[in-house]
Amino acid sequence: MTTAPSPGGARISAALWRRPWLRASLTLTPPLAWFFVIYLASLAVLLLTSLWSVDPFTNNLHHQLTFANFREIFTATYLRIIWRTVVLAALVTITDVVLALPFAYFMARVATRRVRAALFVAVLLPLWASYLARVYAWIVILTKGGTLNWAFRHVGLPEPNIGYTHTAMWLVFSYIWLPFMIIPVYTSLERIPDSLIEASSDLGARQFRTLRTVVWPLALPGIVAGSIFTFSLTLGDFITPLLIGGTNSNLIGNVIYDNIGTANNLPFAAALAIVPIVIMTIYLLGARFLGAFEAM
Amino acid sequence: METRATRIVLVVWVIGVLLFLFVPIATIIVFAFDRETVQAWPIEHYTTHWFSVAWHDQDVRDSLWLSVKAGLAAMFIALILGSLAAFAVHRFRFFGREAVSLLLVLPLALPGIITGIALQSFFSYNSVMLSLTTIIIGHTTFCIVVIYNNVLARLRQTSGSLMEASSDLGAHPLQTFRYVTLPMLSTALIAGALLAFALSFDEVVVTTFTSGAQNTLPLWIFGSIRTGNQLPEVNAVVVFVLAITIIPVAISVRLTGGGGVTRSSVATARD
Amino acid sequence: MKPPRNRRPRWLPTVLALVAAVTLLGACGSSAKTSTPTPGGTSGTAGLKVPTADMAPLESIGKGEGKVNVIAWDGYTEPEWVKPFETQTGCKVNTKVGTTSSDMVSLMANGGGGQYDLVSASGDADLRLIYGGDVRPVNVDLIPAWKDFHPFLQSPSFNTIDGIHYGVSLQFGPNTLLYAKSAFPTAPDTWKVIYDTKYKGKVTVPNNPIQIADAALYLSKSQPDLGIKDPYELTQTQFAAAVALLKDQKVLVKKYWNLPSEEESLFKNGETVVGASWPVQTGNLKKSGFAADDTIPKEGATGWADSWLLATKAPHPNCAYLWMKYISEPRPQAQQALSFGETPANRKACPIMDELEKGGCARLHADKPEAYYQSLQFWKTPLAQCGDGKTDCVPFQKWVAAWTEITG
């Protein structure tokens, strides 16, 4: 395995070793350049667009800066929609945490190696079955003549009839994002060393105490990391409310979508888009505080 | 540590969640055999006709191939850029480090529709024609995040002493990288690459805004569900994809030892 | 020994500032391109100029470029009529499927971006594309079948402004009243049924702001003193009345459908029994064995009409014209109408429809007298400019905002 380093290679390495800032720049510049030039630049343009408006007569963009779009967002119609989206995102997040925790715990600490691998495959596999197809499958399941009602009827229970309701949206969102919660929670539970758990019981703590005081704080970063996904994905999704929602089901995502295209109101759509950006930035700062960035 | 009762509860819970995860998948599979295009339960006529339609549909093949190309390209670029970013954030303390680590999460933390319309406006302002390249650019942007997270997590886990030992033994940095760092990272890279590819393969929101006269598979599906003339064909295509991907997913899970993160028996030192 | 000092890359903050500056400069600079309309545009209605009105259309069709890129609805470019075209002309047809009208408008941004040649847009998107400068004038003399079109589709206001054609009409369809035979043994004869509390929770209407025009159409007959003449040109009072009607309707609605397949599912699964619809859904429901039918009530109906519009930056104009020429002819018109479930623009398609499918012409209302078609109020993008010179009509952006409020 040992090979004599080439003189040229050695020189470059030495030069890099002596200049840490050069190494930093070289490693950092390409990804940062990508991000700045493409991603941040486009977000900045979006931000700027939200301060413009569209002339209703000529349909051209007015470049005067104005807060008219934001004023309109702060009216009952849109505030209600924003609130509904945030509440739904929170509910979905909580549901996914509850579903994922025991599952991830089992995977990380109880299952044998083989079972763990099988479970991992089982969690990843739905991600390969098109998001659209899975949402469509839920329509078939939840609708009046669908499989859920049929199943309840068969066992003699009253039909739940939750097609095209808020309950349906909550259910479908929780379903779709569940793998994104299980994986980070599993990752952080996985990392807890056995020795820590053993030490805890050596010190006299019983199962529940250990779970509460040792496992939970160490799992928290993974939970917060997963919640970033479930929360933001719900905040911006427009396909699920369109397909699964009934009346009073507008979410931020589909209102944004409605305002692009034929409505041709990109400034207003951009202003609406700022709302999830602000919400997620606050959420991210809170998550960083809770140490989530260690666990993603 | 867990009591027997707890274990039983956990097993029941796991089975419940698995059912939850797979009932819709089962629904997709079953309805791929439905003769009717308007799907209702119970199915009256079963047929394999739609599988044959899907198999011979040139649009499906074209869009599938495009999805693979876009996914692979995005994955490879993201592997490079994401790893670089992870190294930078892990090893160096530079001005704006906290900001950068926050920044690098944005593409996944912000809703897809925002990334989509931002990128679309950006491309149109700069008169860049939407094409496979712009699709790849869009996908790479969030794939970088996935790779970055995985690599960073692994870097944080492994002690730097291994690399120091390597240079103590006379290897220069490039050799250390090749013989020590890279093997250490390999499973994290594979896990990250797999997840990145999966995300790119199924991505529909950003892709609708960044694609030109091409269709990836999700875009084809999106267009096909409109009139509902081909819903069973869509299901058949999904069944094909699932059947094909089960093997690579299983292999890579085994390769990475179940998640790409090895259990350490010593408490990790946080640096 | 002191370890080497980790000097901060001092370039970082500078680069940040530079990039930010460049970005903003770039945005301001390039957006200047979009703000000023190209001089010399003709005003279709007061204050509005069509940016591309002065572009000279093609004089004659030259040699085909080998391919044509189109944005079309799913089902508009089936091999049945595309293959003969490709063999005849050597132009390969590449289709990008549009999911909604908004989707099509987005795709056609910037004159089709130099990628797309044609778009089969519906009336609600046409004016947006025309006034946005994304489509260019078409020479209908190069489309011989145009003479055989229904008169009202030769130069309709949604694709022809001031005598300049920006596309060719393709197919059309009424917005029908769809009903389940289980709830309506005989066809209902009025739109009132979708506003009737008797069917609470069993109604469905399209999730499209243009639906306000349907409410306006109903009001034009049920509340004549509102004075609604054109359901797309509404004054503030007329608009408010339509919106109020729709808000009352909301409690009756089970779901606002976005895709035809959704409505089909709603009916087949027993969620809804009546609603606003298109002939496509009726056809699909019947094909899958569900007892439903559609009708045009006595108040009349709105309708949609699709046209092939020519992109401003079409890279393959000759193939584009060859396509428009081909698709306007009776046989392809008939094939598409029967396959998709719509009515051809070409009057001569009717006998061929019957040849391909017995009773096909009547099924798709292609055999009706002209007066019937005149009664359909086709979609067009509502503008602030009313047709009569006034400019206080409600523009489409307000329709979108009102619709968001209505649907909740």
PDB file of N, CA, C and O in Angstrom, chain A residues 3 5 13 27 37 39 42 45 98-99 105 108 122 128 130-131 140 145 150 175 186 190 194 197 207 232 236 260 273 280 288 293, chain B residues 1-3 6 13 20-22 31 41 84 88 94 98 105 107-109 111 114 117-118 122 125 156 172 175 197 202 245 258 261 263:
ATOM      1  N   THR A   3       3.184   3.871  -1.164  1.00  0.00           N
ATOM      2  CA  THR A   3       3.817   4.303  -2.411  1.00  0.00           C
ATOM      3  C   THR A   3       4.528   5.602  -2.114  1.00  0.00           C
ATOM      4  O   THR A   3       4.037   6.413  -1.325  1.00  0.00           O
ATOM      5  N   PRO A   5       5.266   9.222  -2.395  1.00  0.00           N
ATOM      6  CA  PRO A   5       4.492  10.332  -2.953  1.00  0.00           C
ATOM      7  C   PRO A   5       5.256  10.997  -4.078  1.00  0.00           C
ATOM      8  O   PRO A   5       6.462  11.192  -3.993  1.00  0.00           O
ATOM      9  N   SER A  13       0.506  19.275  -1.765  1.00  0.00           N
ATOM     10  CA  SER A  13       0.000  18.985  -0.427  1.00  0.00           C
ATOM     11  C   SER A  13       0.635  19.899   0.594  1.00  0.00           C
ATOM     12  O   SER A  13      -0.034  20.413   1.490  1.00  0.00           O
ATOM     13  N   THR A  27     -12.263  24.100  -0.878  1.00  0.00           N
ATOM     14  CA  THR A  27     -13.378  23.197  -0.608  1.00  0.00           C
ATOM     15  C   THR A  27     -14.691  23.945  -0.577  1.00  0.00           C
ATOM     16  O   THR A  27     -15.737  23.394  -0.901  1.00  0.00           O
ATOM     17  N   VAL A  37     -24.820  31.731  -6.883  1.00  0.00           N
ATOM     18  CA  VAL A  37     -25.163  32.131  -8.240  1.00  0.00           C
ATOM     19  C   VAL A  37     -26.553  31.648  -8.614  1.00  0.00           C
ATOM     20  O   VAL A  37     -27.326  32.349  -9.245  1.00  0.00           O
ATOM     21  N   TYR A  39     -29.036  29.510  -6.524  1.00  0.00           N
ATOM     22  CA  TYR A  39     -30.162  29.419  -5.603  1.00  0.00           C
ATOM     23  C   TYR A  39     -30.483  30.743  -4.938  1.00  0.00           C
ATOM     24  O   TYR A  39     -31.604  31.239  -5.017  1.00  0.00           O
ATOM     25  N   SER A  42     -31.729  33.483  -7.228  1.00  0.00           N
ATOM     26  CA  SER A  42     -33.126  33.370  -7.645  1.00  0.00           C
ATOM     27  C   SER A  42     -34.068  33.695  -6.494  1.00  0.00           C
ATOM     28  O   SER A  42     -35.124  34.293  -6.714  1.00  0.00           O
ATOM     29  N   VAL A  45     -34.274  37.427  -6.314  1.00  0.00           N
ATOM     30  CA  VAL A  45     -35.143  37.977  -7.353  1.00  0.00           C
ATOM     31  C   VAL A  45     -36.603  37.806  -6.957  1.00  0.00           C
ATOM     32  O   VAL A  45     -37.435  38.696  -7.157  1.00  0.00           O
ATOM     33  N   VAL A  98     -45.011  10.765  16.538  1.00  0.00           N
ATOM     34  CA  VAL A  98     -45.600   9.681  17.331  1.00  0.00           C
ATOM     35  C   VAL A  98     -45.478   8.352  16.608  1.00  0.00           C
ATOM     36  O   VAL A  98     -45.141   7.324  17.197  1.00  0.00           O
ATOM     37  N   LEU A  99     -45.734   8.357  15.298  1.00  0.00           N
ATOM     38  CA  LEU A  99     -45.650   7.111  14.536  1.00  0.00           C
ATOM     39  C   LEU A  99     -44.213   6.643  14.405  1.00  0.00           C
ATOM     40  O   LEU A  99     -43.926   5.452  14.492  1.00  0.00           O
ATOM     41  N   TYR A 105     -37.200   3.336  17.144  1.00  0.00           N
ATOM     42  CA  TYR A 105     -36.580   2.730  18.326  1.00  0.00           C
ATOM     43  C   TYR A 105     -36.400   1.231  18.123  1.00  0.00           C
ATOM     44  O   TYR A 105     -35.349   0.657  18.384  1.00  0.00           O
ATOM     45  N   ALA A 108     -33.683   0.599  15.643  1.00  0.00           N
ATOM     46  CA  ALA A 108     -32.316   0.927  16.056  1.00  0.00           C
ATOM     47  C   ALA A 108     -31.825   0.032  17.192  1.00  0.00           C
ATOM     48  O   ALA A 108     -30.641  -0.288  17.244  1.00  0.00           O
ATOM     49  N   ALA A 122     -38.054  -1.432   3.728  1.00  0.00           N
ATOM     50  CA  ALA A 122     -39.494  -1.191   3.748  1.00  0.00           C
ATOM     51  C   ALA A 122     -39.811   0.293   3.879  1.00  0.00           C
ATOM     52  O   ALA A 122     -40.799   0.771   3.329  1.00  0.00           O
ATOM     53  N   TRP A 128     -40.093   5.287  -3.760  1.00  0.00           N
ATOM     54  CA  TRP A 128     -39.902   4.999  -5.163  1.00  0.00           C
ATOM     55  C   TRP A 128     -41.224   4.822  -5.903  1.00  0.00           C
ATOM     56  O   TRP A 128     -41.243   4.732  -7.124  1.00  0.00           O
ATOM     57  N   SER A 130     -44.096   6.565  -7.077  1.00  0.00           N
ATOM     58  CA  SER A 130     -44.465   7.942  -7.345  1.00  0.00           C
ATOM     59  C   SER A 130     -45.415   8.587  -6.332  1.00  0.00           C
ATOM     60  O   SER A 130     -46.460   8.047  -5.993  1.00  0.00           O
ATOM     61  N   TYR A 131     -45.002   9.764  -5.873  1.00  0.00           N
ATOM     62  CA  TYR A 131     -45.813  10.556  -4.947  1.00  0.00           C
ATOM     63  C   TYR A 131     -47.232  10.713  -5.477  1.00  0.00           C
ATOM     64  O   TYR A 131     -48.208  10.532  -4.743  1.00  0.00           O
ATOM     65  N   VAL A 140     -58.760   6.672  -3.787  1.00  0.00           N
ATOM     66  CA  VAL A 140     -59.522   5.431  -3.938  1.00  0.00           C
ATOM     67  C   VAL A 140     -59.843   4.823  -2.578  1.00  0.00           C
ATOM     68  O   VAL A 140     -60.903   4.259  -2.365  1.00  0.00           O
ATOM     69  N   GLY A 145     -67.116   5.335  -2.015  1.00  0.00           N
ATOM     70  CA  GLY A 145     -67.219   3.932  -2.427  1.00  0.00           C
ATOM     71  C   GLY A 145     -65.894   3.216  -2.333  1.00  0.00           C
ATOM     72  O   GLY A 145     -65.651   2.247  -3.023  1.00  0.00           O
ATOM     73  N   TRP A 150     -65.516   0.384   2.764  1.00  0.00           N
ATOM     74  CA  TRP A 150     -65.847  -1.027   2.528  1.00  0.00           C
ATOM     75  C   TRP A 150     -65.370  -1.888   3.683  1.00  0.00           C
ATOM     76  O   TRP A 150     -66.098  -2.754   4.177  1.00  0.00           O
ATOM     77  N   TYR A 175     -48.943  10.355   5.993  1.00  0.00           N
ATOM     78  CA  TYR A 175     -48.477   9.152   5.302  1.00  0.00           C
ATOM     79  C   TYR A 175     -47.271   9.454   4.415  1.00  0.00           C
ATOM     80  O   TYR A 175     -46.257   8.776   4.441  1.00  0.00           O
ATOM     81  N   TYR A 186     -34.295   7.535  13.379  1.00  0.00           N
ATOM     82  CA  TYR A 186     -33.515   6.293  13.455  1.00  0.00           C
ATOM     83  C   TYR A 186     -32.035   6.609  13.581  1.00  0.00           C
ATOM     84  O   TYR A 186     -31.322   6.008  14.391  1.00  0.00           O
ATOM     85  N   GLU A 190     -29.861   5.466  16.652  1.00  0.00           N
ATOM     86  CA  GLU A 190     -28.825   4.503  16.311  1.00  0.00           C
ATOM     87  C   GLU A 190     -27.496   4.843  16.965  1.00  0.00           C
ATOM     88  O   GLU A 190     -26.706   3.983  17.299  1.00  0.00           O
ATOM     89  N   ASP A 194     -24.527   1.805  23.467  1.00  0.00           N
ATOM     90  CA  ASP A 194     -25.091   0.854  24.429  1.00  0.00           C
ATOM     91  C   ASP A 194     -24.618   1.164  25.842  1.00  0.00           C
ATOM     92  O   ASP A 194     -25.357   1.009  26.821  1.00  0.00           O
ATOM     93  N   ILE A 197     -26.808   3.394  27.906  1.00  0.00           N
ATOM     94  CA  ILE A 197     -28.021   2.772  28.423  1.00  0.00           C
ATOM     95  C   ILE A 197     -27.680   1.860  29.606  1.00  0.00           C
ATOM     96  O   ILE A 197     -28.361   1.863  30.641  1.00  0.00           O
ATOM     97  N   GLN A 207     -36.735   1.161  33.080  1.00  0.00           N
ATOM     98  CA  GLN A 207     -36.914   1.369  31.644  1.00  0.00           C
ATOM     99  C   GLN A 207     -37.457   2.749  31.310  1.00  0.00           C
ATOM    100  O   GLN A 207     -36.890   3.480  30.515  1.00  0.00           O
ATOM    101  N   SER A 232     -42.000  21.732   6.549  1.00  0.00           N
ATOM    102  CA  SER A 232     -41.841  22.545   5.347  1.00  0.00           C
ATOM    103  C   SER A 232     -42.517  21.909   4.145  1.00  0.00           C
ATOM    104  O   SER A 232     -43.070  22.593   3.293  1.00  0.00           O
ATOM    105  N   GLY A 236     -45.609  23.892   1.814  1.00  0.00           N
ATOM    106  CA  GLY A 236     -45.550  24.339   0.430  1.00  0.00           C
ATOM    107  C   GLY A 236     -46.241  23.424  -0.569  1.00  0.00           C
ATOM    108  O   GLY A 236     -46.282  23.722  -1.745  1.00  0.00           O
ATOM    109  N   ILE A 260     -49.903  32.041 -10.238  1.00  0.00           N
ATOM    110  CA  ILE A 260     -48.963  32.086 -11.355  1.00  0.00           C
ATOM    111  C   ILE A 260     -49.761  31.652 -12.581  1.00  0.00           C
ATOM    112  O   ILE A 260     -50.899  31.320 -12.487  1.00  0.00           O
ATOM    113  N   ALA A 273     -45.239  33.507  -1.244  1.00  0.00           N
ATOM    114  CA  ALA A 273     -44.147  32.564  -1.043  1.00  0.00           C
ATOM    115  C   ALA A 273     -43.232  33.009   0.091  1.00  0.00           C
ATOM    116  O   ALA A 273     -42.584  32.180   0.739  1.00  0.00           O
ATOM    117  N   MET A 280     -40.330  29.158   7.910  1.00  0.00           N
ATOM    118  CA  MET A 280     -39.296  28.126   7.965  1.00  0.00           C
ATOM    119  C   MET A 280     -37.992  28.674   8.520  1.00  0.00           C
ATOM    120  O   MET A 280     -37.263  27.953   9.196  1.00  0.00           O
ATOM    121  N   ARG A 288     -31.900  24.841  15.047  1.00  0.00           N
ATOM    122  CA  ARG A 288     -30.457  24.897  15.265  1.00  0.00           C
ATOM    123  C   ARG A 288     -30.178  25.016  16.745  1.00  0.00           C
ATOM    124  O   ARG A 288     -29.269  24.385  17.284  1.00  0.00           O
ATOM    125  N   PHE A 293     -29.097  20.249  13.792  1.00  0.00           N
ATOM    126  CA  PHE A 293     -28.172  20.164  12.685  1.00  0.00           C
ATOM    127  C   PHE A 293     -27.081  19.142  12.928  1.00  0.00           C
ATOM    128  O   PHE A 293     -26.359  18.776  12.016  1.00  0.00           O
TER     129      PHE A 293
ATOM    130  N   MET B   1     -32.525  -4.045  27.642  1.00  0.00           N
ATOM    131  CA  MET B   1     -33.068  -3.060  28.571  1.00  0.00           C
ATOM    132  C   MET B   1     -34.596  -3.068  28.565  1.00  0.00           C
ATOM    133  O   MET B   1     -35.243  -2.895  29.564  1.00  0.00           O
ATOM    134  N   GLU B   2     -35.152  -3.277  27.376  1.00  0.00           N
ATOM    135  CA  GLU B   2     -36.606  -3.174  27.277  1.00  0.00           C
ATOM    136  C   GLU B   2     -37.265  -4.405  27.886  1.00  0.00           C
ATOM    137  O   GLU B   2     -36.789  -5.531  27.749  1.00  0.00           O
ATOM    138  N   THR B   3     -38.381  -4.156  28.541  1.00  0.00           N
ATOM    139  CA  THR B   3     -39.118  -5.285  29.102  1.00  0.00           C
ATOM    140  C   THR B   3     -39.822  -6.049  27.991  1.00  0.00           C
ATOM    141  O   THR B   3     -39.963  -5.555  26.876  1.00  0.00           O
ATOM    142  N   THR B   6     -42.783  -4.255  26.653  1.00  0.00           N
ATOM    143  CA  THR B   6     -42.423  -3.180  25.724  1.00  0.00           C
ATOM    144  C   THR B   6     -42.115  -3.735  24.346  1.00  0.00           C
ATOM    145  O   THR B   6     -42.528  -3.191  23.333  1.00  0.00           O
ATOM    146  N   TRP B  13     -46.599  -2.142  17.090  1.00  0.00           N
ATOM    147  CA  TRP B  13     -46.522  -0.790  16.510  1.00  0.00           C
ATOM    148  C   TRP B  13     -45.868  -0.817  15.140  1.00  0.00           C
ATOM    149  O   TRP B  13     -46.337  -0.204  14.184  1.00  0.00           O
ATOM    150  N   PHE B  20     -49.652   0.732   7.462  1.00  0.00           N
ATOM    151  CA  PHE B  20     -49.956   2.098   7.055  1.00  0.00           C
ATOM    152  C   PHE B  20     -49.144   2.475   5.822  1.00  0.00           C
ATOM    153  O   PHE B  20     -49.656   3.062   4.870  1.00  0.00           O
ATOM    154  N   LEU B  21     -47.853   2.110   5.826  1.00  0.00           N
ATOM    155  CA  LEU B  21     -46.989   2.472   4.716  1.00  0.00           C
ATOM    156  C   LEU B  21     -47.355   1.732   3.441  1.00  0.00           C
ATOM    157  O   LEU B  21     -47.199   2.258   2.344  1.00  0.00           O
ATOM    158  N   PHE B  22     -47.833   0.484   3.599  1.00  0.00           N
ATOM    159  CA  PHE B  22     -47.977  -0.330   2.403  1.00  0.00           C
ATOM    160  C   PHE B  22     -49.386  -0.525   1.875  1.00  0.00           C
ATOM    161  O   PHE B  22     -49.553  -1.017   0.763  1.00  0.00           O
ATOM    162  N   PHE B  31     -54.923  -1.955  -8.289  1.00  0.00           N
ATOM    163  CA  PHE B  31     -55.652  -1.202  -9.299  1.00  0.00           C
ATOM    164  C   PHE B  31     -54.944  -1.147 -10.639  1.00  0.00           C
ATOM    165  O   PHE B  31     -55.527  -0.683 -11.623  1.00  0.00           O
ATOM    166  N   TRP B  41     -64.066   0.987  -5.977  1.00  0.00           N
ATOM    167  CA  TRP B  41     -63.970  -0.319  -5.310  1.00  0.00           C
ATOM    168  C   TRP B  41     -65.369  -0.894  -5.165  1.00  0.00           C
ATOM    169  O   TRP B  41     -66.277  -0.152  -4.831  1.00  0.00           O
ATOM    170  N   LEU B  84     -17.706  18.428  -0.536  1.00  0.00           N
ATOM    171  CA  LEU B  84     -16.841  19.592  -0.343  1.00  0.00           C
ATOM    172  C   LEU B  84     -17.401  20.501   0.745  1.00  0.00           C
ATOM    173  O   LEU B  84     -16.680  20.951   1.641  1.00  0.00           O
ATOM    174  N   ALA B  88     -15.734  21.448   4.360  1.00  0.00           N
ATOM    175  CA  ALA B  88     -15.447  22.834   4.703  1.00  0.00           C
ATOM    176  C   ALA B  88     -16.057  23.202   6.043  1.00  0.00           C
ATOM    177  O   ALA B  88     -15.405  23.762   6.913  1.00  0.00           O
ATOM    178  N   PHE B  94     -14.494  29.342   9.487  1.00  0.00           N
ATOM    179  CA  PHE B  94     -14.336  30.525   8.664  1.00  0.00           C
ATOM    180  C   PHE B  94     -15.489  31.467   8.933  1.00  0.00           C
ATOM    181  O   PHE B  94     -16.498  31.120   9.536  1.00  0.00           O
ATOM    182  N   GLU B  98     -21.654  29.530  10.428  1.00  0.00           N
ATOM    183  CA  GLU B  98     -23.003  29.197  10.892  1.00  0.00           C
ATOM    184  C   GLU B  98     -24.019  29.507   9.812  1.00  0.00           C
ATOM    185  O   GLU B  98     -24.950  28.742   9.567  1.00  0.00           O
ATOM    186  N   VAL B 105     -29.190  24.102   4.140  1.00  0.00           N
ATOM    187  CA  VAL B 105     -30.374  23.303   4.415  1.00  0.00           C
ATOM    188  C   VAL B 105     -31.585  23.848   3.659  1.00  0.00           C
ATOM    189  O   VAL B 105     -32.570  23.165   3.450  1.00  0.00           O
ATOM    190  N   PRO B 107     -32.609  24.476   0.546  1.00  0.00           N
ATOM    191  CA  PRO B 107     -33.334  23.867  -0.574  1.00  0.00           C
ATOM    192  C   PRO B 107     -34.303  22.769  -0.158  1.00  0.00           C
ATOM    193  O   PRO B 107     -35.305  22.543  -0.815  1.00  0.00           O
ATOM    194  N   LEU B 108     -34.004  22.083   0.937  1.00  0.00           N
ATOM    195  CA  LEU B 108     -34.953  21.073   1.392  1.00  0.00           C
ATOM    196  C   LEU B 108     -35.917  21.649   2.408  1.00  0.00           C
ATOM    197  O   LEU B 108     -37.028  21.166   2.571  1.00  0.00           O
ATOM    198  N   ALA B 109     -35.464  22.678   3.127  1.00  0.00           N
ATOM    199  CA  ALA B 109     -36.328  23.230   4.163  1.00  0.00           C
ATOM    200  C   ALA B 109     -37.381  24.147   3.576  1.00  0.00           C
ATOM    201  O   ALA B 109     -38.461  24.296   4.142  1.00  0.00           O
ATOM    202  N   PRO B 111     -40.257  25.084   0.864  1.00  0.00           N
ATOM    203  CA  PRO B 111     -41.143  24.297   0.007  1.00  0.00           C
ATOM    204  C   PRO B 111     -40.689  24.278  -1.442  1.00  0.00           C
ATOM    205  O   PRO B 111     -40.165  25.259  -1.945  1.00  0.00           O
ATOM    206  N   ILE B 114     -41.497  27.092  -4.009  1.00  0.00           N
ATOM    207  CA  ILE B 114     -40.706  28.313  -3.938  1.00  0.00           C
ATOM    208  C   ILE B 114     -39.417  28.154  -4.728  1.00  0.00           C
ATOM    209  O   ILE B 114     -39.061  29.014  -5.544  1.00  0.00           O
ATOM    210  N   ILE B 117     -40.452  28.245  -8.503  1.00  0.00           N
ATOM    211  CA  ILE B 117     -40.716  29.511  -9.187  1.00  0.00           C
ATOM    212  C   ILE B 117     -39.501  30.438  -9.133  1.00  0.00           C
ATOM    213  O   ILE B 117     -39.278  31.223 -10.056  1.00  0.00           O
ATOM    214  N   ALA B 118     -38.689  30.312  -8.062  1.00  0.00           N
ATOM    215  CA  ALA B 118     -37.483  31.129  -8.008  1.00  0.00           C
ATOM    216  C   ALA B 118     -36.547  30.752  -9.150  1.00  0.00           C
ATOM    217  O   ALA B 118     -36.057  31.619  -9.888  1.00  0.00           O
ATOM    218  N   PHE B 122     -35.438  32.954 -12.422  1.00  0.00           N
ATOM    219  CA  PHE B 122     -34.019  33.174 -12.635  1.00  0.00           C
ATOM    220  C   PHE B 122     -33.617  32.778 -14.045  1.00  0.00           C
ATOM    221  O   PHE B 122     -32.933  33.518 -14.750  1.00  0.00           O
ATOM    222  N   TYR B 125     -35.138  35.264 -16.607  1.00  0.00           N
ATOM    223  CA  TYR B 125     -34.481  36.572 -16.601  1.00  0.00           C
ATOM    224  C   TYR B 125     -33.138  36.510 -17.301  1.00  0.00           C
ATOM    225  O   TYR B 125     -32.691  37.470 -17.906  1.00  0.00           O
ATOM    226  N   ARG B 156     -18.524  14.026  11.663  1.00  0.00           N
ATOM    227  CA  ARG B 156     -18.610  14.361  13.078  1.00  0.00           C
ATOM    228  C   ARG B 156     -18.417  13.138  13.947  1.00  0.00           C
ATOM    229  O   ARG B 156     -17.942  13.204  15.067  1.00  0.00           O
ATOM    230  N   HIS B 172       0.991  11.861   2.668  1.00  0.00           N
ATOM    231  CA  HIS B 172       0.623  13.276   2.551  1.00  0.00           C
ATOM    232  C   HIS B 172      -0.877  13.386   2.348  1.00  0.00           C
ATOM    233  O   HIS B 172      -1.546  12.391   2.053  1.00  0.00           O
ATOM    234  N   GLN B 175      -2.914  11.370  -0.139  1.00  0.00           N
ATOM    235  CA  GLN B 175      -2.915   9.931   0.121  1.00  0.00           C
ATOM    236  C   GLN B 175      -3.850   9.586   1.272  1.00  0.00           C
ATOM    237  O   GLN B 175      -4.578   8.606   1.223  1.00  0.00           O
ATOM    238  N   PHE B 197     -30.772  10.264  -5.185  1.00  0.00           N
ATOM    239  CA  PHE B 197     -31.330   9.770  -6.441  1.00  0.00           C
ATOM    240  C   PHE B 197     -32.822   9.532  -6.310  1.00  0.00           C
ATOM    241  O   PHE B 197     -33.599   9.870  -7.209  1.00  0.00           O
ATOM    242  N   ASP B 202     -38.327  11.041  -7.988  1.00  0.00           N
ATOM    243  CA  ASP B 202     -39.750  11.203  -7.738  1.00  0.00           C
ATOM    244  C   ASP B 202     -40.163  12.669  -7.696  1.00  0.00           C
ATOM    245  O   ASP B 202     -41.290  12.998  -7.374  1.00  0.00           O
ATOM    246  N   THR B 245     -36.699  -1.342  -8.642  1.00  0.00           N
ATOM    247  CA  THR B 245     -35.857  -0.691  -7.646  1.00  0.00           C
ATOM    248  C   THR B 245     -35.684  -1.482  -6.368  1.00  0.00           C
ATOM    249  O   THR B 245     -34.806  -1.166  -5.573  1.00  0.00           O
ATOM    250  N   GLY B 258     -27.312  -1.078   6.962  1.00  0.00           N
ATOM    251  CA  GLY B 258     -28.548  -0.593   7.558  1.00  0.00           C
ATOM    252  C   GLY B 258     -28.476   0.870   7.934  1.00  0.00           C
ATOM    253  O   GLY B 258     -28.524   1.242   9.089  1.00  0.00           O
ATOM    254  N   VAL B 261     -24.777   4.272   8.981  1.00  0.00           N
ATOM    255  CA  VAL B 261     -24.167   4.817  10.198  1.00  0.00           C
ATOM    256  C   VAL B 261     -23.875   3.632  11.106  1.00  0.00           C
ATOM    257  O   VAL B 261     -24.764   2.862  11.426  1.00  0.00           O
ATOM    258  N   ARG B 263     -22.923   1.681  14.489  1.00  0.00           N
ATOM    259  CA  ARG B 263     -23.151   1.943  15.908  1.00  0.00           C
ATOM    260  C   ARG B 263     -21.814   2.004  16.611  1.00  0.00           C
ATOM    261  O   ARG B 263     -20.987   1.108  16.496  1.00  0.00           O
TER     262      ARG B 263
END
